[in-house]
Coordinates of C-alpha atoms in Angstrom, one line a residue:
Chain A
M1 CA -0.1 0.3 0.2
K2 CA 3.3 2.4 1.4
Q3 CA 4.6 1.8 -3.0
F4 CA 1.0 2.5 -4.1
F5 CA 0.8 5.8 -2.2
A6 CA 4.4 6.5 -3.5
F7 CA 3.3 6.1 -6.7
I8 CA 0.4 8.0 -6.9
R9 CA 2.5 11.4 -4.7
K10 CA 4.5 11.2 -8.2
E11 CA 1.0 11.2 -10.3
F12 CA 0.8 14.6 -8.6
Y13 CA 3.8 16.1 -9.2
H14 CA 3.2 15.3 -13.1
V15 CA -0.3 16.5 -13.0
F16 CA 0.8 19.9 -11.0
R17 CA 4.1 20.9 -12.5
D18 CA 2.6 20.5 -16.5
K19 CA 0.9 24.0 -16.4
K20 CA -0.5 23.0 -19.9
T21 CA -1.5 19.8 -18.4
L22 CA -3.1 22.6 -15.4
L23 CA -4.7 24.9 -18.2
M24 CA -6.4 21.3 -19.8
L25 CA -8.1 20.3 -16.0
F26 CA -8.7 22.9 -15.4
G27 CA -8.7 25.9 -17.3
V28 CA -11.3 24.3 -20.5
P29 CA -14.0 23.2 -18.1
I30 CA -14.3 26.6 -16.3
A31 CA -13.9 28.2 -19.9
Q32 CA -16.6 26.3 -21.8
V33 CA -19.4 26.7 -18.2
L34 CA -18.9 30.3 -18.8
L35 CA -18.7 30.4 -22.6
F36 CA -21.5 28.2 -23.2
G37 CA -23.6 30.2 -19.8
F38 CA -22.8 33.0 -21.3
V39 CA -23.4 33.7 -24.4
L40 CA -26.4 31.7 -24.4
T41 CA -28.2 32.9 -21.4
N42 CA -28.2 36.7 -22.0
E43 CA -31.3 38.4 -21.9
I44 CA -33.5 39.6 -24.4
K45 CA -34.7 43.5 -24.8
N46 CA -36.2 45.0 -27.8
S47 CA -36.6 42.4 -30.1
K48 CA -37.3 43.1 -33.5
I49 CA -40.9 41.5 -34.7
V50 CA -43.4 41.9 -37.5
V51 CA -47.2 40.8 -36.6
C52 CA -49.5 40.6 -39.2
D53 CA -53.0 41.7 -38.9
Y54 CA -55.5 40.3 -41.0
A55 CA -58.2 40.6 -38.9
K56 CA -58.1 44.0 -37.8
D57 CA -61.0 43.8 -35.0
Y58 CA -61.1 44.4 -32.1
A59 CA -59.7 41.6 -30.6
S60 CA -56.5 41.9 -32.3
Q61 CA -56.0 45.4 -32.2
E62 CA -56.3 44.9 -28.6
V63 CA -53.5 42.0 -28.0
I64 CA -51.4 44.4 -30.5
R65 CA -51.7 46.9 -28.7
K66 CA -50.6 44.7 -25.1
I67 CA -47.9 43.2 -27.6
E68 CA -46.4 46.7 -28.0
A69 CA -46.2 48.2 -24.7
S70 CA -43.9 45.1 -24.5
R71 CA -40.3 46.0 -23.6
Y72 CA -39.2 43.2 -25.1
F73 CA -40.7 44.1 -28.6
N74 CA -39.9 46.3 -31.0
V75 CA -43.3 45.9 -33.1
Q76 CA -43.4 46.5 -37.2
K77 CA -47.0 46.3 -38.8
A78 CA -47.4 44.6 -42.2
S79 CA -49.5 42.1 -43.8
M80 CA -46.3 40.4 -45.4
S81 CA -46.5 36.8 -47.1
H82 CA -45.1 34.1 -45.6
D83 CA -42.4 34.4 -48.5
Q84 CA -41.7 37.2 -47.3
I85 CA -41.5 36.4 -43.6
E86 CA -39.5 33.6 -44.7
A87 CA -36.6 35.9 -46.3
A88 CA -37.6 38.2 -43.6
F89 CA -36.4 35.9 -40.8
R90 CA -33.1 34.5 -43.2
T91 CA -31.5 38.1 -43.4
G92 CA -32.1 38.1 -39.7
E93 CA -34.5 41.6 -39.7
I94 CA -36.7 40.0 -37.1
K95 CA -36.1 36.8 -34.5
M96 CA -40.3 36.4 -34.8
A97 CA -43.2 36.6 -36.2
V98 CA -47.2 36.5 -34.9
I99 CA -49.7 36.7 -37.4
F100 CA -53.8 37.0 -36.8
P101 CA -56.0 34.7 -38.9
A102 CA -59.3 36.8 -40.6
D103 CA -61.4 35.5 -38.5
F104 CA -59.6 35.9 -35.1
Y105 CA -62.7 38.2 -33.3
S106 CA -66.0 35.7 -34.5
D107 CA -63.9 32.6 -34.0
L108 CA -62.9 34.1 -30.7
S109 CA -66.4 35.2 -29.4
H110 CA -68.3 32.0 -32.0
L111 CA -66.5 29.2 -31.0
N112 CA -64.2 30.7 -27.3
K113 CA -61.2 29.9 -29.4
A114 CA -59.4 31.2 -31.8
Q115 CA -55.6 30.6 -33.6
I116 CA -52.7 32.7 -33.5
Q117 CA -49.5 32.2 -35.6
V118 CA -46.5 32.1 -33.8
I119 CA -43.2 32.0 -36.0
A120 CA -39.9 32.0 -34.1
D121 CA -36.4 31.4 -35.6
A122 CA -35.5 28.8 -33.0
S123 CA -31.5 29.3 -34.6
D124 CA -31.2 30.2 -31.9
P125 CA -32.9 28.5 -29.0
N126 CA -32.8 30.6 -26.0
T127 CA -34.0 33.6 -27.5
A128 CA -36.7 32.0 -29.0
T129 CA -38.4 30.0 -26.3
T130 CA -38.5 33.1 -24.6
L131 CA -39.9 35.1 -27.2
T132 CA -42.6 32.5 -27.1
S133 CA -43.0 32.4 -23.2
Y134 CA -43.4 36.2 -23.3
L135 CA -45.4 36.1 -26.1
S136 CA -47.4 33.5 -24.4
S137 CA -47.9 35.7 -20.8
I138 CA -49.2 38.3 -22.7
L139 CA -52.3 36.4 -24.4
N140 CA -52.8 35.3 -21.0
D141 CA -52.9 38.7 -19.5
F142 CA -55.6 39.5 -21.9
Q143 CA -57.5 36.5 -21.6
T144 CA -57.3 37.0 -17.7
E145 CA -58.8 40.6 -18.8
M146 CA -61.8 39.7 -22.0
I147 CA -63.1 37.2 -18.1
S148 CA -62.6 40.0 -15.8
T149 CA -64.4 42.2 -18.1
G150 CA -67.0 39.6 -17.5
K151 CA -67.3 38.2 -20.5
V152 CA -67.1 34.6 -21.5
P153 CA -64.3 32.6 -21.1
Y154 CA -62.0 32.3 -24.4
T155 CA -58.3 30.8 -24.8
I156 CA -56.5 32.5 -27.5
K157 CA -54.5 29.2 -28.3
P158 CA -50.8 30.5 -30.1
E159 CA -49.5 27.9 -32.5
V160 CA -45.5 28.0 -32.5
R161 CA -43.4 27.1 -34.3
M162 CA -40.3 26.9 -34.0
L163 CA -38.1 26.8 -37.2
Y164 CA -34.7 25.3 -37.9
N165 CA -34.1 24.0 -34.6
P166 CA -37.3 22.6 -33.1
E167 CA -35.3 20.1 -30.5
L168 CA -35.1 23.6 -28.8
L169 CA -31.2 22.9 -27.8
G170 CA -29.9 25.4 -25.4
A171 CA -29.1 26.3 -22.5
P172 CA -30.0 24.2 -19.5
N173 CA -29.3 21.2 -22.2
F174 CA -25.8 22.0 -22.8
V175 CA -24.3 21.2 -18.8
P176 CA -24.8 17.6 -19.0
G177 CA -23.0 18.0 -22.8
V178 CA -20.5 19.6 -20.7
M179 CA -19.7 17.5 -17.9
A180 CA -19.5 14.2 -20.4
L181 CA -17.6 16.5 -23.0
V182 CA -15.1 17.6 -19.5
L183 CA -15.5 14.1 -17.6
M184 CA -14.1 12.6 -21.6
L185 CA -11.4 14.8 -21.9
I186 CA -10.0 14.8 -18.5
C187 CA -10.1 10.8 -17.7
A188 CA -9.8 9.0 -21.9
M189 CA -7.8 11.9 -23.0
M190 CA -5.2 13.1 -20.3
T191 CA -5.4 9.1 -18.8
S192 CA -4.0 7.8 -21.7
V193 CA -1.4 10.8 -23.2
A194 CA 0.6 10.3 -18.8
I195 CA 1.3 6.2 -20.0
V196 CA 1.7 6.5 -23.7
K197 CA 4.3 9.3 -21.8
E198 CA 5.7 6.4 -19.5
K199 CA 6.0 4.5 -22.3
E200 CA 7.7 6.6 -24.4
M201 CA 9.8 8.2 -22.0
G202 CA 11.0 4.5 -21.3
T203 CA 10.0 4.8 -17.3
M204 CA 6.7 2.9 -18.3
E205 CA 9.6 -1.3 -18.8
V206 CA 11.2 0.4 -15.1
L207 CA 7.9 0.3 -13.5
L208 CA 7.2 -2.9 -14.8
V209 CA 10.2 -4.4 -13.9
S210 CA 9.7 -3.5 -9.9
P211 CA 7.3 -5.3 -7.5
L212 CA 4.2 -3.4 -8.1
K213 CA 1.9 -5.0 -10.0
P214 CA 0.5 -4.4 -12.9
Y215 CA -2.1 -3.5 -12.1
L216 CA -1.7 -1.5 -9.2
I217 CA 0.2 0.4 -12.2
I218 CA -2.4 0.4 -13.9
I219 CA -5.0 2.0 -10.9
A220 CA -2.1 5.0 -9.3
K221 CA -2.4 6.1 -13.2
T222 CA -6.1 6.9 -12.6
V223 CA -6.8 7.9 -9.5
P224 CA -5.2 11.1 -9.9
Y225 CA -7.4 12.1 -12.7
L226 CA -10.5 10.1 -11.1
L227 CA -9.9 13.0 -8.3
I228 CA -9.5 15.6 -10.1
S229 CA -12.4 14.7 -12.2
L230 CA -14.7 15.2 -9.0
L231 CA -13.6 18.6 -8.8
N232 CA -14.0 19.1 -12.2
L233 CA -17.7 18.0 -12.1
T234 CA -18.6 19.5 -8.2
A235 CA -16.8 22.5 -9.5
I236 CA -19.3 23.5 -12.6
L237 CA -22.3 21.8 -10.4
L238 CA -21.3 24.9 -8.4
M239 CA -21.3 27.3 -11.8
S240 CA -24.4 26.0 -13.6
V241 CA -25.8 26.4 -10.2
Y242 CA -24.8 29.9 -8.7
L243 CA -23.6 31.8 -12.6
L244 CA -25.8 30.0 -14.5
D245 CA -28.7 29.6 -12.1
L246 CA -29.8 26.2 -13.0
A247 CA -30.7 24.6 -10.4
I248 CA -30.0 20.7 -10.0
K249 CA -33.4 18.8 -9.5
G250 CA -32.6 15.5 -8.2
S251 CA -30.2 14.0 -6.2
I252 CA -27.3 15.6 -6.0
V253 CA -25.5 12.0 -4.4
L254 CA -27.4 9.9 -7.8
L255 CA -25.7 13.1 -9.9
F256 CA -22.6 12.0 -8.4
A257 CA -22.9 7.8 -8.2
E258 CA -23.5 7.8 -12.4
S259 CA -20.4 10.4 -12.9
T260 CA -18.2 7.9 -11.0
L261 CA -20.0 5.7 -13.3
F262 CA -19.1 7.4 -16.4
I263 CA -15.7 8.4 -15.3
I264 CA -15.2 5.1 -15.3
S265 CA -16.2 3.5 -17.8
S266 CA -14.3 6.4 -19.8
L267 CA -11.1 5.8 -17.6
A268 CA -11.1 2.6 -19.0
L269 CA -11.5 4.0 -23.2
G270 CA -8.4 5.7 -21.8
L271 CA -6.7 3.1 -20.8
L272 CA -7.7 0.8 -24.1
I273 CA -6.3 3.6 -26.2
S274 CA -3.1 3.9 -24.2
V275 CA -2.2 0.2 -24.6
R276 CA -2.8 0.7 -28.6
A277 CA -0.8 4.9 -29.1
E278 CA 2.5 4.5 -29.2
S279 CA 3.5 7.9 -28.8
Q280 CA 1.8 11.2 -27.1
M281 CA 0.6 13.1 -30.2
S282 CA -0.9 9.4 -30.7
A283 CA -2.8 9.1 -27.7
M284 CA -4.1 12.5 -28.4
M285 CA -5.2 12.7 -31.7
T286 CA -7.3 8.9 -31.3
S287 CA -9.5 10.2 -28.3
Q288 CA -9.8 13.4 -29.6
M289 CA -11.1 12.0 -33.2
S290 CA -13.1 8.6 -31.6
L291 CA -14.2 10.1 -28.0
M292 CA -14.3 13.8 -27.9
L293 CA -15.5 14.2 -31.6
P294 CA -18.8 11.6 -30.5
T295 CA -19.5 12.5 -27.9
M296 CA -20.1 15.5 -28.9
L297 CA -22.0 15.2 -32.7
L298 CA -23.6 12.2 -31.3
T299 CA -25.0 12.2 -27.7
G300 CA -27.8 14.5 -28.5
F301 CA -25.8 17.3 -26.9
M302 CA -25.8 19.4 -30.2
F303 CA -28.1 17.5 -32.7
P304 CA -30.7 15.1 -32.0
I305 CA -30.3 12.4 -32.4
E306 CA -33.8 12.0 -33.8
N307 CA -32.9 13.1 -36.6
M308 CA -29.5 11.6 -37.1
P309 CA -29.1 8.8 -40.5
V310 CA -29.6 5.3 -38.8
A311 CA -26.1 4.3 -39.1
M312 CA -25.4 7.0 -36.7
Q313 CA -28.2 6.3 -34.3
V314 CA -26.5 2.9 -34.2
V315 CA -23.3 4.6 -33.4
S316 CA -24.8 6.5 -31.0
Y317 CA -26.1 3.5 -28.3
L318 CA -22.3 2.2 -28.5
I319 CA -21.1 5.7 -26.7
P320 CA -20.7 5.5 -23.2
S321 CA -21.5 9.4 -23.4
H322 CA -24.7 9.3 -24.9
Y323 CA -26.3 7.2 -21.9
Y324 CA -24.1 9.5 -19.7
Y325 CA -25.8 12.8 -20.9
V326 CA -29.4 12.0 -20.7
I327 CA -29.0 10.3 -17.0
V328 CA -27.8 13.8 -15.8
K329 CA -30.1 14.9 -17.7
A330 CA -32.9 13.2 -16.2
V331 CA -31.2 13.8 -12.9
M332 CA -30.2 17.5 -12.7
L333 CA -32.6 18.8 -15.2
E334 CA -36.0 16.7 -14.6
G335 CA -35.5 16.2 -10.9
L336 CA -36.1 12.1 -11.5
G337 CA -34.9 9.6 -9.8
F338 CA -32.8 5.9 -10.1
A339 CA -36.3 5.4 -11.3
S340 CA -36.3 6.3 -14.5
I341 CA -33.0 5.5 -15.4
W342 CA -32.0 2.1 -14.4
R343 CA -31.2 1.1 -17.9
E344 CA -29.2 3.1 -19.2
T345 CA -27.2 3.4 -15.6
L346 CA -27.0 -0.7 -15.9
I347 CA -26.1 -0.5 -20.1
M348 CA -23.3 2.0 -19.1
A349 CA -22.3 -0.5 -16.8
F350 CA -22.5 -2.8 -19.4
I351 CA -20.3 -1.1 -21.6
T352 CA -17.6 0.0 -18.5
L353 CA -17.8 -3.7 -17.7
V354 CA -16.6 -5.0 -21.2
L355 CA -14.1 -2.1 -21.7
V356 CA -12.4 -3.2 -18.2
G357 CA -12.7 -7.0 -19.2
I358 CA -10.6 -6.1 -22.7
N359 CA -8.0 -3.9 -21.0
I360 CA -6.8 -6.7 -18.4
R361 CA -6.2 -9.3 -21.5
S362 CA -4.5 -7.0 -23.3
F363 CA -2.8 -6.0 -20.6
K364 CA -2.3 -9.2 -20.0
T365 CA -1.4 -10.8 -23.7
R366 CA 1.6 -7.1 -23.8
L367 CA 3.3 -9.0 -21.2
A368 CA 3.2 -12.4 -23.0
Chain B
M1 CA 24.6 -24.2 -7.4
D2 CA 24.2 -21.0 -4.1
N3 CA 26.8 -18.9 -6.0
I4 CA 25.1 -19.0 -9.1
A5 CA 22.7 -15.8 -10.1
I6 CA 21.3 -16.3 -13.3
Q7 CA 20.6 -19.7 -15.3
A8 CA 18.9 -20.5 -18.9
D9 CA 18.9 -22.9 -20.6
K10 CA 18.0 -23.7 -24.1
L11 CA 15.9 -20.6 -23.3
T12 CA 14.3 -19.8 -26.5
K13 CA 11.6 -16.6 -27.6
R14 CA 10.1 -16.8 -31.0
F15 CA 7.7 -13.9 -32.8
D16 CA 6.0 -15.2 -35.3
D17 CA 8.2 -16.7 -37.1
F18 CA 10.8 -15.0 -35.8
T19 CA 13.8 -16.8 -33.8
A20 CA 14.9 -13.4 -31.7
V21 CA 16.8 -15.7 -28.9
D22 CA 17.8 -18.9 -30.0
A23 CA 18.3 -21.7 -27.4
I24 CA 20.2 -19.8 -25.5
T25 CA 22.4 -21.2 -22.2
F26 CA 24.3 -19.6 -20.0
D27 CA 24.6 -19.3 -16.0
V28 CA 25.8 -16.5 -14.0
R29 CA 28.3 -16.0 -11.1
Q30 CA 26.7 -14.4 -7.9
G31 CA 29.0 -11.3 -7.6
E32 CA 30.0 -11.5 -10.8
I33 CA 30.4 -8.2 -14.3
F34 CA 28.7 -10.6 -16.7
G35 CA 28.9 -8.7 -20.6
F36 CA 26.2 -9.6 -23.0
V37 CA 27.5 -7.6 -26.3
G38 CA 25.7 -8.3 -29.8
A39 CA 24.8 -6.4 -32.9
N40 CA 22.0 -4.2 -33.2
G41 CA 19.4 -6.9 -33.4
A42 CA 21.1 -9.6 -32.0
G43 CA 18.7 -10.3 -29.1
K44 CA 20.4 -8.9 -26.6
T45 CA 16.8 -6.7 -24.9
T46 CA 15.0 -9.4 -25.7
A47 CA 17.0 -12.3 -24.0
M48 CA 17.4 -9.3 -20.8
R49 CA 13.6 -8.6 -21.5
I50 CA 13.3 -12.6 -20.8
L51 CA 15.1 -12.6 -17.0
C52 CA 13.3 -9.1 -16.2
G53 CA 10.1 -11.2 -16.2
L54 CA 9.2 -8.6 -18.9
S55 CA 8.6 -11.0 -21.3
R56 CA 7.4 -15.1 -21.2
P57 CA 9.9 -17.6 -23.0
T58 CA 8.4 -19.2 -26.0
S59 CA 10.1 -22.5 -24.5
G60 CA 13.5 -23.5 -23.2
A61 CA 14.2 -22.9 -19.0
A62 CA 15.7 -20.3 -17.0
T63 CA 16.1 -19.1 -12.8
V64 CA 17.1 -15.6 -12.3
A65 CA 18.4 -15.0 -8.1
G66 CA 16.8 -19.0 -7.8
F67 CA 13.6 -18.6 -9.0
D68 CA 12.4 -20.0 -12.3
V69 CA 11.2 -16.8 -14.7
Y70 CA 7.8 -19.2 -15.7
K71 CA 6.4 -19.7 -12.2
E72 CA 8.3 -16.7 -10.1
A73 CA 7.9 -13.6 -12.0
E74 CA 7.5 -11.9 -9.3
K75 CA 9.7 -12.8 -6.6
I76 CA 12.3 -12.3 -9.3
K77 CA 11.1 -8.6 -9.6
K78 CA 11.3 -8.4 -5.2
N79 CA 15.4 -9.6 -5.5
I80 CA 16.6 -7.3 -9.1
G81 CA 17.2 -3.9 -10.0
Y82 CA 17.3 -2.4 -14.1
M83 CA 18.1 0.6 -16.3
S84 CA 16.9 0.2 -19.5
Q85 CA 18.6 2.6 -22.3
K86 CA 15.7 5.1 -22.4
F87 CA 16.4 7.2 -19.4
S88 CA 14.4 6.4 -16.8
L89 CA 14.4 9.0 -14.8
Y90 CA 11.2 11.6 -14.6
E91 CA 12.6 14.8 -15.3
D92 CA 9.9 16.9 -13.9
L93 CA 10.1 15.4 -10.7
T94 CA 13.8 16.2 -8.7
V95 CA 16.6 14.3 -8.3
M96 CA 15.7 13.8 -4.7
E97 CA 11.6 13.4 -5.4
N98 CA 13.3 10.4 -8.1
I99 CA 15.1 9.3 -5.7
T100 CA 12.0 8.8 -2.9
F101 CA 9.9 7.2 -5.4
Y102 CA 11.8 4.5 -6.9
A103 CA 12.8 3.5 -3.2
G104 CA 9.3 3.8 -2.4
I105 CA 7.8 1.6 -4.6
Y106 CA 11.0 -1.3 -4.0
G107 CA 9.0 -0.9 -0.3
L108 CA 12.3 1.5 1.5
S109 CA 10.7 3.0 4.4
D110 CA 11.0 6.7 4.3
R111 CA 14.6 6.6 6.9
E112 CA 16.1 4.1 4.7
I113 CA 15.5 6.1 2.1
K114 CA 17.0 9.1 3.8
E115 CA 19.7 7.6 4.8
R116 CA 20.4 6.0 0.9
G117 CA 19.5 9.0 -0.5
A118 CA 21.8 10.8 1.0
K119 CA 24.4 8.5 0.9
L120 CA 23.6 8.5 -3.2
L121 CA 23.7 12.0 -3.6
D122 CA 27.3 11.5 -1.4
R123 CA 28.3 9.4 -3.6
L124 CA 27.7 11.3 -6.2
G125 CA 28.4 14.9 -5.2
I126 CA 25.4 16.5 -6.1
T127 CA 23.3 16.5 -2.7
H128 CA 23.9 20.5 -3.7
E129 CA 21.2 18.8 -6.0
A130 CA 19.7 17.1 -4.6
K131 CA 16.3 19.5 -5.4
T132 CA 17.0 20.4 -9.2
Y133 CA 14.9 18.9 -11.7
V134 CA 16.4 16.3 -13.4
A135 CA 15.4 17.7 -16.2
S136 CA 18.3 20.6 -16.1
L137 CA 21.5 17.5 -15.0
P138 CA 23.3 16.3 -17.6
L139 CA 23.6 12.9 -19.3
G140 CA 25.9 11.9 -17.8
W141 CA 25.7 12.8 -13.5
R142 CA 21.6 11.7 -15.3
Q143 CA 22.8 8.4 -16.3
K144 CA 24.7 8.0 -12.7
L145 CA 22.4 8.8 -10.7
S146 CA 19.8 6.7 -13.3
F147 CA 22.8 3.1 -11.7
S148 CA 22.5 4.4 -8.1
V149 CA 18.3 4.7 -7.5
A150 CA 18.4 1.0 -10.0
V151 CA 20.5 -0.4 -6.9
I152 CA 19.1 2.0 -4.2
H153 CA 17.2 -1.0 -2.3
Q154 CA 20.9 -3.7 -2.6
P155 CA 19.3 -5.9 -5.0
K156 CA 20.7 -9.0 -5.3
I157 CA 21.2 -9.2 -9.7
V158 CA 21.0 -5.9 -11.3
F159 CA 20.3 -5.4 -15.0
L160 CA 21.6 -2.9 -17.2
D161 CA 20.3 -2.5 -20.9
E162 CA 22.7 -0.3 -22.5
P163 CA 23.5 1.7 -19.6
T164 CA 26.3 4.5 -21.1
G165 CA 24.9 5.4 -24.8
G166 CA 25.4 8.4 -26.6
V167 CA 28.3 10.2 -22.9
D168 CA 31.9 10.9 -23.8
P169 CA 34.7 8.3 -22.3
V170 CA 35.1 9.8 -19.4
T171 CA 31.5 9.8 -18.0
R172 CA 31.6 6.2 -19.2
R173 CA 34.8 4.8 -17.4
Q174 CA 33.0 6.9 -14.0
F175 CA 30.5 4.8 -14.9
W176 CA 31.8 1.9 -14.7
D177 CA 33.4 2.4 -11.8
L178 CA 29.6 2.9 -9.7
I179 CA 29.2 -0.6 -11.4
Y180 CA 32.8 -2.5 -9.9
E181 CA 31.7 -1.3 -6.7
A182 CA 28.4 -2.8 -7.1
A183 CA 30.1 -5.5 -7.8
D184 CA 32.2 -5.6 -4.8
S185 CA 29.4 -5.4 -2.6
G186 CA 27.4 -8.0 -3.7
I187 CA 25.2 -7.0 -6.7
T188 CA 25.7 -9.1 -9.8
V189 CA 26.1 -7.0 -12.9
F190 CA 24.3 -8.4 -16.0
V191 CA 25.1 -5.7 -18.7
T192 CA 24.6 -4.8 -22.3
T193 CA 26.9 -2.9 -24.4
H194 CA 27.8 -2.6 -28.5
Y195 CA 31.1 -0.8 -26.6
M196 CA 34.0 -3.0 -27.1
D197 CA 35.6 -1.7 -24.7
E198 CA 33.0 -1.7 -22.1
A199 CA 33.5 -5.9 -22.4
E200 CA 37.0 -5.3 -21.7
Y201 CA 35.9 -4.5 -18.4
C202 CA 33.3 -7.6 -17.8
N203 CA 33.9 -10.2 -15.7
R204 CA 32.6 -12.7 -18.3
V205 CA 31.2 -11.3 -21.8
S206 CA 28.8 -13.7 -24.6
V207 CA 28.9 -12.5 -28.1
M208 CA 25.6 -12.9 -29.0
V209 CA 25.0 -13.5 -33.4
D210 CA 21.2 -13.6 -34.8
G211 CA 20.0 -14.9 -31.4
R212 CA 22.4 -17.7 -30.2
I213 CA 25.5 -17.6 -28.2
D214 CA 28.5 -17.9 -30.1
A215 CA 31.3 -16.9 -27.2
L216 CA 31.4 -17.2 -24.3
D217 CA 34.7 -16.5 -21.4
T218 CA 36.8 -13.7 -20.4
P219 CA 38.1 -11.3 -22.1
S220 CA 41.6 -12.4 -22.0
N221 CA 40.7 -15.9 -22.5
L222 CA 38.1 -15.2 -25.9
K223 CA 41.3 -12.6 -27.1
K224 CA 44.0 -15.9 -27.2
Q225 CA 40.7 -18.1 -28.6
F226 CA 40.3 -15.8 -31.2
N227 CA 43.9 -15.2 -31.4
V228 CA 44.0 -11.0 -31.5
D229 CA 44.5 -8.5 -29.4
S230 CA 41.6 -6.1 -28.9
M231 CA 37.1 -7.9 -28.3
N232 CA 37.1 -5.1 -30.9
K233 CA 37.8 -7.8 -33.0
V234 CA 36.6 -10.9 -31.3
F235 CA 33.2 -9.1 -32.1
Y236 CA 34.3 -8.2 -35.6
Q237 CA 35.2 -12.4 -36.5
L238 CA 31.9 -13.6 -34.8
A239 CA 29.8 -10.6 -35.7
R240 CA 30.4 -10.3 -39.5
E241 CA 28.9 -13.8 -39.7
A242 CA 25.6 -12.5 -39.4
K243 CA 23.2 -13.1 -41.6
R244 CA 20.3 -10.7 -39.5
S245 CA 21.6 -6.9 -40.0
G246 CA 20.9 -5.0 -37.2
D247 CA 17.6 -2.3 -36.7

């Protein structure tokens, strides 16, 4: 055990003496959270929207007056065709279009319900959601007033269409994504680079000749990265709670337990790379191409999986970060318990076991 | 049999259809400096890796410090030291941290580490450099330090794989002084080299050609046997017949 701790101490020297490693370990996660967070969560004021009023009746005028009064919108009245609206979206002139159909008031008074169409530019999903929710609350206001003036309760149903990005991926969704990315980065990439470095320097042989058991060498190499990952995880969670106002709805213990499982699977992936890679450079490239990119592109963090070609979807189901992303979203954002994520946990545990198994095997054959 | 440190009997290692080590047989006596010379690719390193437990032989038998290489690799590891041809200290650690680390993984107590570490630094005359990063030490010093670290746990046998590559003759001579001191204290030294002047320093030398041991004796007997005046010429005569080219 004493040998083991001597080893871990040495690993910490390596980590804390290399400025580049330190930057990678602590700078990147913080920068990512801050960048994603502040780029995506600014409050929106004076957004240009276009209102097409085909009804021009009492009710539509009333709603439009309320929209104009709001500080969030900069209203431009026009009767544009659908193509014109589309064109205005493309040039980025407007963020949202509100269209009142010709029979708005008559529907409202005869059928007790009417529809208006709301089109939002969801290429910036946060802005789109925020704007539509501002509009919905204005419509709610209008309805409450109508009820309080003694008229029949009407319902105005805004029919919202999100252009360009129907999934509305944005701030709340990126935190789980960043978590998966950062843990993958630290565990898989840094570990594989650290081990390959020993191979490259020739120190690995000296270690293998020592009475230290090979599996202890490997565990000792991974322990610092495991600890640093947990530290990073804590930092990301603290930042998302205190800087991004994103509350953790579910159990923190569960979140950390699931994260530890994911960390172990990432460490196993890193080891797998380190067994095959001959230089630090190739270890770095391999982990970037085979781990970072898939984590970024195929976990559903940036692009919805449903929209991918089937082959890509299949690939995405093989990546542990896919399950981790789903789990973190469920626990952190939706406050769900273990009952609703046991399936993902099981798959992730299975993948981890397979990876560890492959590692043990290839470690044995390497010594033969 | 007590004074035999290493014993190899028809030890063979094949990689697919390439025979890296071809049925080598030899004994190394305790306290002896045993040289293993041969051209690049002759199989020296592979043979040494087998004896260190880094690689399993395909056939044949061998014992190191009385332990079987097939079954008792763990016991062998406790009794040997190893210095690879690549530089084996950590550059981002200080001299003392390297000593502490290697002594630590061999299970030395804190007191032993402190005592032996101080003695080692004193012997090398670098006590004032204890807190220097190894990266800024000259190559010759690093190699001497590397060797001293490899024997800090006082192993029965130390394996040196081309330990003096790239250093000047004066430093090499100093390095050999350290080897003699180790041998005097009872440590068996098994050293591979392709410097023939170093072969002259060994008690006995084996010359490997194409995975076989083609000659094995004291340097003076070898010179007599081949009727030449230096190990260099002995080596040339044997290596001329080699079919494998070095890598």
